[in-house]
């Protein structure tokens, strides 16, 4: 995608990349081919292109992210907090370095922490890798998943269609629910459920 007709970069503004991520411009080093530096350390042309010959258009900045959109998408990491990774893991941020008081520059990966005991680093926005979306990106603060416990009953109706009940607090309640909807008594299984909410749907639940 050619970004030249769409935007002109400005310091302090946030832009969407063609790959779906965002970049905030922090420096204008006027006079160079790639004068604009983002908080992640990428350099861009004034029209948002990452390379002037368009060899990697997925990295081009294609549109400004408005304040309302930015607030909805933004995540600022803080030391001592837990976050959820893109693939559903629980991550802990132990420290976040600050900008150099002399130059104003920040580390490309100022946040450090752990995922399942393994050390990882992140950009201030939560990205784990500069050049692509990755499973260890931090996307939201961690919320402990609810534990779901109970019983479901499986049975066959008069037309040989299989039905499964909702989760009930006891085996007896599940079977009673199955038999209370004009079904016959052919309850062929009753299964105990004990899982964390979201388990198996998007990555791991810890």
C-alpha atoms as a printed R data frame, in Angstrom:
    type eleno elety resid chain resno       x       y      z
1   ATOM     1    CA   UNK     A     1   0.000   0.000  0.000
2   ATOM     2    CA   UNK     A     2   1.322   3.430 -0.900
3   ATOM     3    CA   UNK     A     3   0.974   5.729  2.088
4   ATOM     4    CA   UNK     A     4   2.281   8.858  0.320
5   ATOM     5    CA   UNK     A     5  -1.161  10.243 -0.557
6   ATOM     6    CA   UNK     A     6  -2.690   9.519  2.832
7   ATOM     7    CA   UNK     A     7  -0.571  10.924  5.658
8   ATOM     8    CA   UNK     A     8   2.238  13.251  6.664
9   ATOM     9    CA   UNK     A     9   3.894  12.127  9.877
10  ATOM    10    CA   UNK     A    10   4.069  14.347 12.955
11  ATOM    11    CA   UNK     A    11   5.868  13.888 16.262
12  ATOM    12    CA   UNK     A    12   3.594  12.826 19.112
13  ATOM    13    CA   UNK     A    13   0.963  11.222 16.904
14  ATOM    14    CA   UNK     A    14   0.139   7.540 16.634
15  ATOM    15    CA   UNK     A    15  -0.314   5.775 13.310
16  ATOM    16    CA   UNK     A    16  -1.616   2.393 12.224
17  ATOM    17    CA   UNK     A    17   0.719   0.140 10.278
18  ATOM    18    CA   UNK     A    18  -0.449  -1.972  7.367
19  ATOM    19    CA   UNK     A    19   0.142  -5.115  9.469
20  ATOM    20    CA   UNK     A    20  -2.419  -4.006 12.068
21  ATOM    21    CA   UNK     A    21  -0.033  -2.758 14.767
22  ATOM    22    CA   UNK     A    22   0.510   0.881 15.764
23  ATOM    23    CA   UNK     A    23   3.515   3.187 16.059
24  ATOM    24    CA   UNK     A    24   3.905   6.483 17.936
25  ATOM    25    CA   UNK     A    25   6.336   8.983 16.427
26  ATOM    26    CA   UNK     A    26   8.810  10.341 18.992
27  ATOM    27    CA   UNK     A    27  11.499  12.145 16.938
28  ATOM    28    CA   UNK     A    28  11.820  14.206 13.761
29  ATOM    29    CA   UNK     A    29  15.466  14.196 12.639
30  ATOM    30    CA   UNK     A    30  14.858  16.731  9.902
31  ATOM    31    CA   UNK     A    31  16.779  16.501  6.641
32  ATOM    32    CA   UNK     A    32  17.243  12.744  6.343
33  ATOM    33    CA   UNK     A    33  15.491  10.314  3.996
34  ATOM    34    CA   UNK     A    34  13.980   8.569  7.012
35  ATOM    35    CA   UNK     A    35  13.588  11.427  9.509
36  ATOM    36    CA   UNK     A    36  10.861  10.060 11.780
37  ATOM    37    CA   UNK     A    37  11.705   7.677 14.604
38  ATOM    38    CA   UNK     A    38   9.021   5.688 16.418
39  ATOM    39    CA   UNK     A    39   8.989   4.565 20.029
40  ATOM    40    CA   UNK     A    40   9.882   1.038 18.868
41  ATOM    41    CA   UNK     A    41  13.019   2.277 17.074
42  ATOM    42    CA   UNK     A    42  11.807   2.141 13.469
43  ATOM    43    CA   UNK     A    43  12.607   5.004 11.096
44  ATOM    44    CA   UNK     A    44  10.050   6.221  8.542
45  ATOM    45    CA   UNK     A    45   9.823   8.545  5.584
46  ATOM    46    CA   UNK     A    46   7.706  11.657  5.949
47  ATOM    47    CA   UNK     A    47   4.807  10.002  4.117
48  ATOM    48    CA   UNK     A    48   4.818   6.944  6.370
49  ATOM    49    CA   UNK     A    49   6.763   4.533  4.200
50  ATOM    50    CA   UNK     A    50   9.216   2.183  5.907
51  ATOM    51    CA   UNK     A    51  11.241   1.691  2.703
52  ATOM    52    CA   UNK     A    52  11.179   4.075 -0.228
53  ATOM    53    CA   UNK     A    53  11.136   1.216 -2.748
54  ATOM    54    CA   UNK     A    54   8.157  -0.450 -1.024
55  ATOM    55    CA   UNK     A    55   9.939  -3.773 -0.454
56  ATOM    56    CA   UNK     A    56   8.028  -4.296  2.805
57  ATOM    57    CA   UNK     A    57   4.704  -2.455  2.516
58  ATOM    58    CA   UNK     A    58   3.284  -4.310  5.540
59  ATOM    59    CA   UNK     A    59   5.422  -2.043  7.749
60  ATOM    60    CA   UNK     A    60   4.202   1.230  6.208
61  ATOM    61    CA   UNK     A    61   2.209   3.656  8.341
62  ATOM    62    CA   UNK     A    62  -1.109   4.038  6.584
63  ATOM    63    CA   UNK     A    63  -3.432   6.116  8.794
64  ATOM    64    CA   UNK     A    64  -3.431   8.271 11.892
65  ATOM    65    CA   UNK     A    65  -5.026   6.700 14.962
66  ATOM    66    CA   UNK     A    66  -7.447   9.186 16.482
67  ATOM    67    CA   UNK     A    67  -7.512   9.856 20.223
68  ATOM    68    CA   UNK     A    68 -10.620   7.759 20.852
69  ATOM    69    CA   UNK     A    69  -9.224   4.794 18.928
70  ATOM    70    CA   UNK     A    70  -5.839   5.189 20.570
71  ATOM    71    CA   UNK     A    71  -7.290   5.080 24.069
72  ATOM    72    CA   UNK     A    72  -9.158   1.911 23.201
73  ATOM    73    CA   UNK     A    73  -6.041   0.239 21.785
74  ATOM    74    CA   UNK     A    74  -3.278   1.580 24.006
75  ATOM    75    CA   UNK     A    75  -1.516  -0.400 26.686
76  ATOM    76    CA   UNK     A    76   1.215   1.130 28.836
77  ATOM    77    CA   UNK     A    77   3.227  -1.405 30.796
78  ATOM    78    CA   UNK     A    78   3.907  -0.872 34.485
79  ATOM    79    CA   UNK     A    79   6.295  -2.719 36.769
80  ATOM    80    CA   UNK     A    80   4.756  -5.143 39.249
81  ATOM    81    CA   UNK     A    81   1.698  -5.979 37.148
82  ATOM    82    CA   UNK     A    82   0.514  -9.113 35.379
83  ATOM    83    CA   UNK     A    83  -0.555  -9.058 31.714
84  ATOM    84    CA   UNK     A    84  -2.107 -11.447 29.211
85  ATOM    85    CA   UNK     A    85  -0.073 -12.385 26.153
86  ATOM    86    CA   UNK     A    86  -1.552 -12.582 22.682
87  ATOM    87    CA   UNK     A    87  -1.739 -16.386 23.001
88  ATOM    88    CA   UNK     A    88  -3.402 -16.276 26.427
89  ATOM    89    CA   UNK     A    89  -0.454 -16.797 28.787
90  ATOM    90    CA   UNK     A    90   0.103 -14.999 32.080
91  ATOM    91    CA   UNK     A    91   3.123 -12.667 32.059
92  ATOM    92    CA   UNK     A    92   4.689 -10.585 34.821
93  ATOM    93    CA   UNK     A    93   6.473  -7.264 34.213
94  ATOM    94    CA   UNK     A    94   9.153  -6.797 36.860
95  ATOM    95    CA   UNK     A    95  10.729  -3.508 35.700
96  ATOM    96    CA   UNK     A    96  10.311  -0.748 33.109
97  ATOM    97    CA   UNK     A    97  13.244   1.569 32.346
98  ATOM    98    CA   UNK     A    98  12.687   5.303 31.777
99  ATOM    99    CA   UNK     A    99  13.966   7.673 29.108
100 ATOM   100    CA   UNK     A   100  17.541   8.977 29.223
101 ATOM   101    CA   UNK     A   101  17.263  12.435 30.858
102 ATOM   102    CA   UNK     A   102  19.955  13.841 28.548
103 ATOM   103    CA   UNK     A   103  18.909  12.586 25.118
104 ATOM   104    CA   UNK     A   104  15.274  11.702 25.758
105 ATOM   105    CA   UNK     A   105  15.795   8.337 24.075
106 ATOM   106    CA   UNK     A   106  14.299   5.179 25.517
107 ATOM   107    CA   UNK     A   107  15.379   1.584 25.212
108 ATOM   108    CA   UNK     A   108  13.790  -0.285 22.342
109 ATOM   109    CA   UNK     A   109  12.615  -2.900 24.862
110 ATOM   110    CA   UNK     A   110  12.316  -1.019 28.168
111 ATOM   111    CA   UNK     A   111  10.148  -3.594 29.958
112 ATOM   112    CA   UNK     A   112  11.514  -6.834 31.375
113 ATOM   113    CA   UNK     A   113   9.657  -9.690 33.017
114 ATOM   114    CA   UNK     A   114   8.746 -13.350 32.877
115 ATOM   115    CA   UNK     A   115   6.455 -15.831 31.159
116 ATOM   116    CA   UNK     A   116   6.322 -19.194 32.943
117 ATOM   117    CA   UNK     A   117   9.719 -18.547 34.530
118 ATOM   118    CA   UNK     A   118  11.435 -17.514 31.299
119 ATOM   119    CA   UNK     A   119  12.762 -13.968 30.989
120 ATOM   120    CA   UNK     A   120  11.278 -11.798 28.239
121 ATOM   121    CA   UNK     A   121  11.496  -8.142 27.193
122 ATOM   122    CA   UNK     A   122   8.867  -5.867 25.662
123 ATOM   123    CA   UNK     A   123   8.444  -2.474 24.103
124 ATOM   124    CA   UNK     A   124   6.532   0.075 26.176
125 ATOM   125    CA   UNK     A   125   3.381  -0.703 24.181
126 ATOM   126    CA   UNK     A   126   3.646  -4.422 24.965
127 ATOM   127    CA   UNK     A   127   5.121  -5.718 21.726
128 ATOM   128    CA   UNK     A   128   7.638  -8.543 22.099
129 ATOM   129    CA   UNK     A   129   9.172  -8.219 18.633
130 ATOM   130    CA   UNK     A   130   9.718  -5.087 16.565
131 ATOM   131    CA   UNK     A   131   9.007  -6.405 13.097
132 ATOM   132    CA   UNK     A   132   5.874  -8.492 13.540
133 ATOM   133    CA   UNK     A   133   2.909  -9.419 15.699
134 ATOM   134    CA   UNK     A   134   3.983 -12.232 18.021
135 ATOM   135    CA   UNK     A   135   2.381 -14.647 20.467
136 ATOM   136    CA   UNK     A   136   4.249 -13.124 23.444
137 ATOM   137    CA   UNK     A   137   2.983  -9.575 22.822
138 ATOM   138    CA   UNK     A   138   1.243  -8.215 25.922
139 ATOM   139    CA   UNK     A   139  -2.284  -7.197 24.935
140 ATOM   140    CA   UNK     A   140  -4.195  -6.560 28.191
141 ATOM   141    CA   UNK     A   141  -3.888  -6.590 31.953
142 ATOM   142    CA   UNK     A   142  -4.365 -10.045 33.404
143 ATOM   143    CA   UNK     A   143  -7.782 -10.985 34.800
144 ATOM   144    CA   UNK     A   144  -7.931 -14.243 36.707
145 ATOM   145    CA   UNK     A   145 -10.236 -16.621 34.797
146 ATOM   146    CA   UNK     A   146 -13.270 -18.011 36.581
147 ATOM   147    CA   UNK     A   147 -13.335 -21.678 37.459
148 ATOM   148    CA   UNK     A   148 -16.402 -23.413 36.043
149 ATOM   149    CA   UNK     A   149 -17.539 -26.539 37.868
150 ATOM   150    CA   UNK     A   150 -20.622 -28.696 37.470
151 ATOM   151    CA   UNK     A   151 -22.226 -31.495 35.488
152 ATOM   152    CA   UNK     A   152 -23.702 -31.918 32.010
153 ATOM   153    CA   UNK     A   153 -25.880 -34.776 30.825
154 ATOM   154    CA   UNK     A   154 -25.983 -36.240 27.320
155 ATOM   155    CA   UNK     A   155 -29.042 -38.015 26.030
156 ATOM   156    CA   UNK     A   156 -30.886 -39.130 22.920
157 ATOM   157    CA   UNK     A   157 -34.345 -37.905 22.047
158 ATOM   158    CA   UNK     A   158 -37.050 -39.917 20.306
159 ATOM   159    CA   UNK     A   159 -35.620 -39.066 16.901
160 ATOM   160    CA   UNK     A   160 -32.095 -40.163 17.775
161 ATOM   161    CA   UNK     A   161 -30.793 -36.586 18.001
162 ATOM   162    CA   UNK     A   162 -28.216 -36.084 20.755
163 ATOM   163    CA   UNK     A   163 -28.743 -33.315 23.277
164 ATOM   164    CA   UNK     A   164 -26.388 -31.857 25.889
165 ATOM   165    CA   UNK     A   165 -27.656 -29.899 28.878
166 ATOM   166    CA   UNK     A   166 -26.246 -26.694 30.321
167 ATOM   167    CA   UNK     A   167 -23.895 -26.999 33.304
168 ATOM   168    CA   UNK     A   168 -25.709 -27.934 36.520
169 ATOM   169    CA   UNK     A   169 -24.460 -28.043 40.129
170 ATOM   170    CA   UNK     A   170 -25.031 -31.798 40.490
171 ATOM   171    CA   UNK     A   171 -25.262 -34.961 38.414
172 ATOM   172    CA   UNK     A   172 -28.888 -35.439 39.488
173 ATOM   173    CA   UNK     A   173 -29.844 -31.906 38.415
174 ATOM   174    CA   UNK     A   174 -28.270 -32.387 34.994
175 ATOM   175    CA   UNK     A   175 -30.112 -35.648 34.377
176 ATOM   176    CA   UNK     A   176 -33.384 -34.151 35.634
177 ATOM   177    CA   UNK     A   177 -32.996 -31.225 33.207
178 ATOM   178    CA   UNK     A   178 -32.349 -33.589 30.325
179 ATOM   179    CA   UNK     A   179 -35.484 -35.603 31.061
180 ATOM   180    CA   UNK     A   180 -37.660 -32.569 31.579
181 ATOM   181    CA   UNK     A   181 -37.839 -31.456 27.924
182 ATOM   182    CA   UNK     A   182 -40.006 -34.138 26.279
183 ATOM   183    CA   UNK     A   183 -36.990 -36.386 25.841
184 ATOM   184    CA   UNK     A   184 -36.976 -40.069 26.706
185 ATOM   185    CA   UNK     A   185 -34.961 -41.504 29.585
186 ATOM   186    CA   UNK     A   186 -31.967 -42.439 27.456
187 ATOM   187    CA   UNK     A   187 -29.336 -40.390 29.259
188 ATOM   188    CA   UNK     A   188 -26.212 -42.230 28.140
189 ATOM   189    CA   UNK     A   189 -23.559 -40.025 29.808
190 ATOM   190    CA   UNK     A   190 -23.143 -37.545 32.626
191 ATOM   191    CA   UNK     A   191 -19.855 -35.604 32.588
192 ATOM   192    CA   UNK     A   192 -18.254 -33.615 35.372
193 ATOM   193    CA   UNK     A   193 -16.916 -30.201 34.276
194 ATOM   194    CA   UNK     A   194 -14.008 -28.497 36.062
195 ATOM   195    CA   UNK     A   195 -12.241 -25.981 33.802
196 ATOM   196    CA   UNK     A   196 -11.030 -22.402 33.729
197 ATOM   197    CA   UNK     A   197 -13.123 -20.021 31.665
198 ATOM   198    CA   UNK     A   198 -11.661 -19.664 28.171
199 ATOM   199    CA   UNK     A   199  -9.472 -22.771 28.366
200 ATOM   200    CA   UNK     A   200  -8.864 -24.198 24.898
201 ATOM   201    CA   UNK     A   201 -10.400 -21.255 23.055
202 ATOM   202    CA   UNK     A   202  -7.515 -18.785 22.751
203 ATOM   203    CA   UNK     A   203  -4.178 -20.143 23.892
204 ATOM   204    CA   UNK     A   204  -3.671 -21.175 27.475
205 ATOM   205    CA   UNK     A   205  -5.464 -20.312 30.681
206 ATOM   206    CA   UNK     A   206  -3.211 -20.349 33.725
